Amino acid sequence: MAHPNAHPVIAVQGGGAPAAPTLLGQGPARIPTGGKIRAGIKVLTKKAAGEPKAQAIYEQGVAAGHSFEQIERAITEALPDLKTPLVPRNVPWFTVRAQDFPNPEIAREILDAYGEDRGDGRRLYRFPVVFPSDYWQAVMPHELAAWGAHEKHYWSQYSADGRVRHCMCHAPVPVDETGRRTIRLFGGRKTMVREDNGGGLCEPESCREYQQRQCNLTGRFLFFIPGIRSISAFELHTNSFYAMNAAIQKFETVGFLRGGRISGFLDRQRTPFYLTKKLMEVAHIDEQGRALRVPQWIIDLEAPVDVTALLRENEDTETALIQAQLATQVLQGSSVAASAEPLQPEAAESQAVMATEVASVEAPPLREGRPSLEQLMARAQAYGIAPERYQAYADRRWGRGWKINPHGRARAWDELERYGNDPQGYLDKIESELHLASRGRAS
């Protein structure tokens, strides 16, 4: 049975064997963050704007670069009757505030490097980003979530097979046998399926919180900014279905052209993605069920790259290294049947049959170190992998253009090589990846 942490969310460039599990490494890998860029601003409600004290606190907080959470907290402390004194406002720029970064100097660096003055002061309208993973689910995590004042109350999560979406919540803190003292927890609070919500299923149309607008789609982009020094990624939150859906299409298009890669710079000219905003007519259903269209500034992911350059062969070092490695393996006649561990007689016989089948699909040898699609599919079948499952997995991992891109085919062949001694392990990996992809699409 495969270990639950055998396939981390974050792709490590260059591949290699997965790291051994550790006491603190059992969960899926996450991208650490160290600062927020916000999609808009918050302004005083009509009621709060009528309070001179609230107006003064708001203006002082904005001038001092405080976060809107800090400003709102200061207003509610001074005027307890104002429960929600601030509301979001859609604007064409991004908000960069010193208090949203552990190192406040980073906010100034970002505005100095990429800010523009379009007549309303220096603002951040458009800025370059580089993503740290080839999985869009890792660089744009998202979920349905209901938040309270200080923590998340409920959130969506898919089952291990990616077929059922559950409503999750925090589990009650356990107590000892006396019932008077809580048990000290290792690793933080535990989670559980919410029992009082239709058997724990996440069904927005029948969910009380979703219908009352307490539960909403929420997501964030995780990225680095060229020229801004930080070991942690930055994040940009969004609740826009349109922004996230359009970004997924851009990610998949770029992955199609780059053999599955969306991380790093896009080409040899060090072209990054860009995040900006675009004014769009967005469909909106009012309380009477009427479809309305309202203009909104929506986050837009740009990839200003020469598409033909992405399709050229042998344009980057990684492709050359992979091809050299494959050519060396062919010249040396490396055997996929070699095994470092002794086998039981039944397992040895099965492994020998598998090795014979794999060897048969390796003749004729690879042309110039580049596998053909037929060789790849035949070898996958020899591992016991159904062609349609391998095709679905490869499309997700390297983009749908992997079949016509020598770089993509080389990476696929290299991965098959690594699992030559463990076909069942590779089949388990493929099934796990497809379940993860299915869960990400439906979130």
PDB file of C-alpha atoms in Angstrom, residues 223-380:
ATOM      1  CA  PHE A 223       4.195  33.330  -6.383  1.00  0.00           C
ATOM      2  CA  PHE A 224       7.575  35.026  -6.246  1.00  0.00           C
ATOM      3  CA  ILE A 225       8.227  38.476  -7.696  1.00  0.00           C
ATOM      4  CA  PRO A 226      11.410  38.873  -9.789  1.00  0.00           C
ATOM      5  CA  GLY A 227      13.815  41.331  -8.182  1.00  0.00           C
ATOM      6  CA  ILE A 228      12.143  41.159  -4.741  1.00  0.00           C
ATOM      7  CA  ARG A 229      14.259  39.091  -2.380  1.00  0.00           C
ATOM      8  CA  SER A 230      12.252  36.708  -0.216  1.00  0.00           C
ATOM      9  CA  ILE A 231      12.674  33.053   0.692  1.00  0.00           C
ATOM     10  CA  SER A 232       8.880  32.774   1.137  1.00  0.00           C
ATOM     11  CA  ALA A 233       6.288  33.232  -1.577  1.00  0.00           C
ATOM     12  CA  PHE A 234       3.778  36.083  -1.710  1.00  0.00           C
ATOM     13  CA  GLU A 235       0.037  35.547  -1.909  1.00  0.00           C
ATOM     14  CA  LEU A 236      -2.861  37.301  -3.586  1.00  0.00           C
ATOM     15  CA  HIS A 237      -6.339  36.299  -2.409  1.00  0.00           C
ATOM     16  CA  THR A 238      -9.383  36.281  -4.668  1.00  0.00           C
ATOM     17  CA  ASN A 239     -13.003  35.179  -4.390  1.00  0.00           C
ATOM     18  CA  SER A 240     -13.649  35.518  -8.120  1.00  0.00           C
ATOM     19  CA  PHE A 241     -14.696  32.372  -9.948  1.00  0.00           C
ATOM     20  CA  TYR A 242     -14.013  34.170 -13.243  1.00  0.00           C
ATOM     21  CA  ALA A 243     -10.441  35.065 -12.254  1.00  0.00           C
ATOM     22  CA  MET A 244      -9.585  31.551 -11.069  1.00  0.00           C
ATOM     23  CA  ASN A 245     -11.245  29.796 -13.999  1.00  0.00           C
ATOM     24  CA  ALA A 246      -9.455  32.028 -16.523  1.00  0.00           C
ATOM     25  CA  ALA A 247      -6.142  31.444 -14.728  1.00  0.00           C
ATOM     26  CA  ILE A 248      -6.581  27.666 -14.926  1.00  0.00           C
ATOM     27  CA  GLN A 249      -7.001  27.956 -18.701  1.00  0.00           C
ATOM     28  CA  LYS A 250      -3.788  30.032 -18.927  1.00  0.00           C
ATOM     29  CA  PHE A 251      -1.884  27.548 -16.771  1.00  0.00           C
ATOM     30  CA  GLU A 252      -3.014  24.609 -18.893  1.00  0.00           C
ATOM     31  CA  THR A 253      -2.218  26.413 -22.149  1.00  0.00           C
ATOM     32  CA  VAL A 254       1.306  27.294 -21.017  1.00  0.00           C
ATOM     33  CA  GLY A 255       1.789  23.769 -19.691  1.00  0.00           C
ATOM     34  CA  PHE A 256       0.662  22.416 -23.064  1.00  0.00           C
ATOM     35  CA  LEU A 257       3.351  24.455 -24.811  1.00  0.00           C
ATOM     36  CA  ARG A 258       6.129  23.844 -22.280  1.00  0.00           C
ATOM     37  CA  GLY A 259       5.846  20.106 -21.783  1.00  0.00           C
ATOM     38  CA  GLY A 260       3.915  20.450 -18.536  1.00  0.00           C
ATOM     39  CA  ARG A 261       5.930  23.260 -16.945  1.00  0.00           C
ATOM     40  CA  ILE A 262       4.432  26.466 -15.553  1.00  0.00           C
ATOM     41  CA  SER A 263       7.140  27.167 -12.976  1.00  0.00           C
ATOM     42  CA  GLY A 264      10.060  29.528 -13.454  1.00  0.00           C
ATOM     43  CA  PHE A 265      10.495  31.960 -16.323  1.00  0.00           C
ATOM     44  CA  LEU A 266       8.599  31.119 -19.486  1.00  0.00           C
ATOM     45  CA  ASP A 267      11.454  31.294 -22.001  1.00  0.00           C
ATOM     46  CA  ARG A 268      15.162  31.995 -22.442  1.00  0.00           C
ATOM     47  CA  GLN A 269      14.442  35.725 -22.396  1.00  0.00           C
ATOM     48  CA  ARG A 270      13.313  35.300 -18.767  1.00  0.00           C
ATOM     49  CA  THR A 271       9.731  36.292 -19.520  1.00  0.00           C
ATOM     50  CA  PRO A 272       7.513  35.942 -16.419  1.00  0.00           C
ATOM     51  CA  PHE A 273       3.760  35.739 -16.001  1.00  0.00           C
ATOM     52  CA  TYR A 274       2.086  39.032 -15.099  1.00  0.00           C
ATOM     53  CA  LEU A 275      -0.799  39.727 -12.739  1.00  0.00           C
ATOM     54  CA  THR A 276      -2.993  42.686 -13.619  1.00  0.00           C
ATOM     55  CA  LYS A 277      -6.676  43.618 -13.672  1.00  0.00           C
ATOM     56  CA  LYS A 278      -9.182  43.771 -16.487  1.00  0.00           C
ATOM     57  CA  LEU A 279     -12.589  45.461 -16.495  1.00  0.00           C
ATOM     58  CA  MET A 280     -15.180  42.816 -17.376  1.00  0.00           C
ATOM     59  CA  GLU A 281     -18.953  42.458 -17.525  1.00  0.00           C
ATOM     60  CA  VAL A 282     -19.707  39.820 -14.902  1.00  0.00           C
ATOM     61  CA  ALA A 283     -22.998  37.899 -14.683  1.00  0.00           C
ATOM     62  CA  HIS A 284     -24.844  38.334 -11.395  1.00  0.00           C
ATOM     63  CA  ILE A 285     -28.108  36.783 -10.163  1.00  0.00           C
ATOM     64  CA  ASP A 286     -30.109  39.168  -7.974  1.00  0.00           C
ATOM     65  CA  GLU A 287     -32.475  38.246  -5.126  1.00  0.00           C
ATOM     66  CA  GLN A 288     -35.381  37.883  -7.585  1.00  0.00           C
ATOM     67  CA  GLY A 289     -33.439  35.421  -9.751  1.00  0.00           C
ATOM     68  CA  ARG A 290     -32.850  37.872 -12.586  1.00  0.00           C
ATOM     69  CA  ALA A 291     -29.579  37.689 -14.516  1.00  0.00           C
ATOM     70  CA  LEU A 292     -27.740  40.998 -14.432  1.00  0.00           C
ATOM     71  CA  ARG A 293     -24.361  42.007 -15.812  1.00  0.00           C
ATOM     72  CA  VAL A 294     -22.230  44.391 -13.790  1.00  0.00           C
ATOM     73  CA  PRO A 295     -18.755  45.800 -14.587  1.00  0.00           C
ATOM     74  CA  GLN A 296     -15.970  44.610 -12.268  1.00  0.00           C
ATOM     75  CA  TRP A 297     -12.203  44.737 -12.190  1.00  0.00           C
ATOM     76  CA  ILE A 298     -11.156  41.076 -12.386  1.00  0.00           C
ATOM     77  CA  ILE A 299      -7.651  39.710 -11.712  1.00  0.00           C
ATOM     78  CA  ASP A 300      -6.098  38.687 -15.018  1.00  0.00           C
ATOM     79  CA  LEU A 301      -3.102  36.386 -15.491  1.00  0.00           C
ATOM     80  CA  GLU A 302      -1.013  37.319 -18.552  1.00  0.00           C
ATOM     81  CA  ALA A 303       1.659  35.269 -20.310  1.00  0.00           C
ATOM     82  CA  PRO A 304       3.240  37.713 -22.816  1.00  0.00           C
ATOM     83  CA  VAL A 305       5.480  35.203 -24.544  1.00  0.00           C
ATOM     84  CA  ASP A 306       6.367  34.278 -28.119  1.00  0.00           C
ATOM     85  CA  VAL A 307       4.420  31.033 -28.559  1.00  0.00           C
ATOM     86  CA  THR A 308       6.626  29.827 -31.409  1.00  0.00           C
ATOM     87  CA  ALA A 309       9.682  30.065 -29.127  1.00  0.00           C
ATOM     88  CA  LEU A 310       8.077  27.642 -26.687  1.00  0.00           C
ATOM     89  CA  LEU A 311       7.660  25.057 -29.440  1.00  0.00           C
ATOM     90  CA  ARG A 312      11.282  25.090 -30.640  1.00  0.00           C
ATOM     91  CA  GLU A 313      13.364  22.056 -29.838  1.00  0.00           C
ATOM     92  CA  ASN A 314      16.579  21.989 -27.786  1.00  0.00           C
ATOM     93  CA  GLU A 315      16.079  25.528 -26.518  1.00  0.00           C
ATOM     94  CA  ASP A 316      16.848  24.989 -22.849  1.00  0.00           C
ATOM     95  CA  THR A 317      19.471  23.250 -20.782  1.00  0.00           C
ATOM     96  CA  GLU A 318      17.053  20.837 -19.122  1.00  0.00           C
ATOM     97  CA  THR A 319      16.008  19.338 -22.446  1.00  0.00           C
ATOM     98  CA  ALA A 320      19.638  18.823 -23.444  1.00  0.00           C
ATOM     99  CA  LEU A 321      20.442  17.184 -20.114  1.00  0.00           C
ATOM    100  CA  ILE A 322      17.473  14.832 -20.325  1.00  0.00           C
ATOM    101  CA  GLN A 323      18.327  13.828 -23.895  1.00  0.00           C
ATOM    102  CA  ALA A 324      21.972  13.266 -22.930  1.00  0.00           C
ATOM    103  CA  GLN A 325      20.919  11.095 -20.002  1.00  0.00           C
ATOM    104  CA  LEU A 326      18.593   9.019 -22.188  1.00  0.00           C
ATOM    105  CA  ALA A 327      21.246   8.610 -24.879  1.00  0.00           C
ATOM    106  CA  THR A 328      23.775   7.467 -22.264  1.00  0.00           C
ATOM    107  CA  GLN A 329      21.328   4.915 -20.905  1.00  0.00           C
ATOM    108  CA  VAL A 330      20.721   3.531 -24.396  1.00  0.00           C
ATOM    109  CA  LEU A 331      24.451   3.310 -25.212  1.00  0.00           C
ATOM    110  CA  GLN A 332      25.182   1.587 -21.910  1.00  0.00           C
ATOM    111  CA  GLY A 333      22.283  -0.830 -22.400  1.00  0.00           C
ATOM    112  CA  SER A 334      20.840  -0.122 -18.954  1.00  0.00           C
ATOM    113  CA  SER A 335      18.392  -2.812 -17.921  1.00  0.00           C
ATOM    114  CA  VAL A 336      15.045  -1.980 -16.390  1.00  0.00           C
ATOM    115  CA  ALA A 337      14.913  -5.455 -14.899  1.00  0.00           C
ATOM    116  CA  ALA A 338      17.778  -4.903 -12.417  1.00  0.00           C
ATOM    117  CA  SER A 339      16.627  -5.019  -8.824  1.00  0.00           C
ATOM    118  CA  ALA A 340      18.516  -4.098  -5.669  1.00  0.00           C
ATOM    119  CA  GLU A 341      16.366  -6.238  -3.398  1.00  0.00           C
ATOM    120  CA  PRO A 342      16.027 -10.049  -3.309  1.00  0.00           C
ATOM    121  CA  LEU A 343      12.676 -11.391  -4.500  1.00  0.00           C
ATOM    122  CA  GLN A 344      10.590 -14.350  -3.487  1.00  0.00           C
ATOM    123  CA  PRO A 345      10.343 -17.051  -6.204  1.00  0.00           C
ATOM    124  CA  GLU A 346       6.831 -16.038  -7.262  1.00  0.00           C
ATOM    125  CA  ALA A 347       7.759 -12.334  -7.350  1.00  0.00           C
ATOM    126  CA  ALA A 348      10.989 -13.106  -9.231  1.00  0.00           C
ATOM    127  CA  GLU A 349       9.081 -15.004 -11.917  1.00  0.00           C
ATOM    128  CA  SER A 350       6.588 -12.139 -12.284  1.00  0.00           C
ATOM    129  CA  GLN A 351       9.440  -9.599 -12.446  1.00  0.00           C
ATOM    130  CA  ALA A 352      11.208 -11.634 -15.118  1.00  0.00           C
ATOM    131  CA  VAL A 353       8.084 -11.730 -17.290  1.00  0.00           C
ATOM    132  CA  MET A 354       7.661  -7.990 -16.869  1.00  0.00           C
ATOM    133  CA  ALA A 355      11.323  -7.367 -17.733  1.00  0.00           C
ATOM    134  CA  THR A 356      10.977  -9.439 -20.915  1.00  0.00           C
ATOM    135  CA  GLU A 357       7.929  -7.441 -21.988  1.00  0.00           C
ATOM    136  CA  VAL A 358       9.646  -4.120 -21.293  1.00  0.00           C
ATOM    137  CA  ALA A 359      12.807  -5.176 -23.125  1.00  0.00           C
ATOM    138  CA  SER A 360      10.727  -6.040 -26.184  1.00  0.00           C
ATOM    139  CA  VAL A 361       9.282  -2.556 -26.436  1.00  0.00           C
ATOM    140  CA  GLU A 362      12.760  -0.998 -26.155  1.00  0.00           C
ATOM    141  CA  ALA A 363      13.844  -2.412 -29.505  1.00  0.00           C
ATOM    142  CA  PRO A 364      14.496  -0.637 -31.818  1.00  0.00           C
ATOM    143  CA  PRO A 365      16.551   1.798 -29.718  1.00  0.00           C
ATOM    144  CA  LEU A 366      15.473   5.400 -29.179  1.00  0.00           C
ATOM    145  CA  ARG A 367      16.181   7.675 -32.110  1.00  0.00           C
ATOM    146  CA  GLU A 368      18.844  10.167 -30.948  1.00  0.00           C
ATOM    147  CA  GLY A 369      17.747   9.541 -27.368  1.00  0.00           C
ATOM    148  CA  ARG A 370      14.165  10.610 -28.125  1.00  0.00           C
ATOM    149  CA  PRO A 371      11.328   8.115 -27.559  1.00  0.00           C
ATOM    150  CA  SER A 372       8.438   7.894 -29.968  1.00  0.00           C
ATOM    151  CA  LEU A 373       4.863   8.029 -28.732  1.00  0.00           C
ATOM    152  CA  GLU A 374       4.413   4.375 -29.726  1.00  0.00           C
ATOM    153  CA  GLN A 375       7.380   3.319 -27.596  1.00  0.00           C
ATOM    154  CA  LEU A 376       6.073   5.266 -24.617  1.00  0.00           C
ATOM    155  CA  MET A 377       2.575   3.804 -24.814  1.00  0.00           C
ATOM    156  CA  ALA A 378       3.886   0.285 -25.347  1.00  0.00           C
ATOM    157  CA  ARG A 379       6.132   0.532 -22.353  1.00  0.00           C
ATOM    158  CA  ALA A 380       3.311   1.883 -20.196  1.00  0.00           C
TER     159      ALA A 380
END
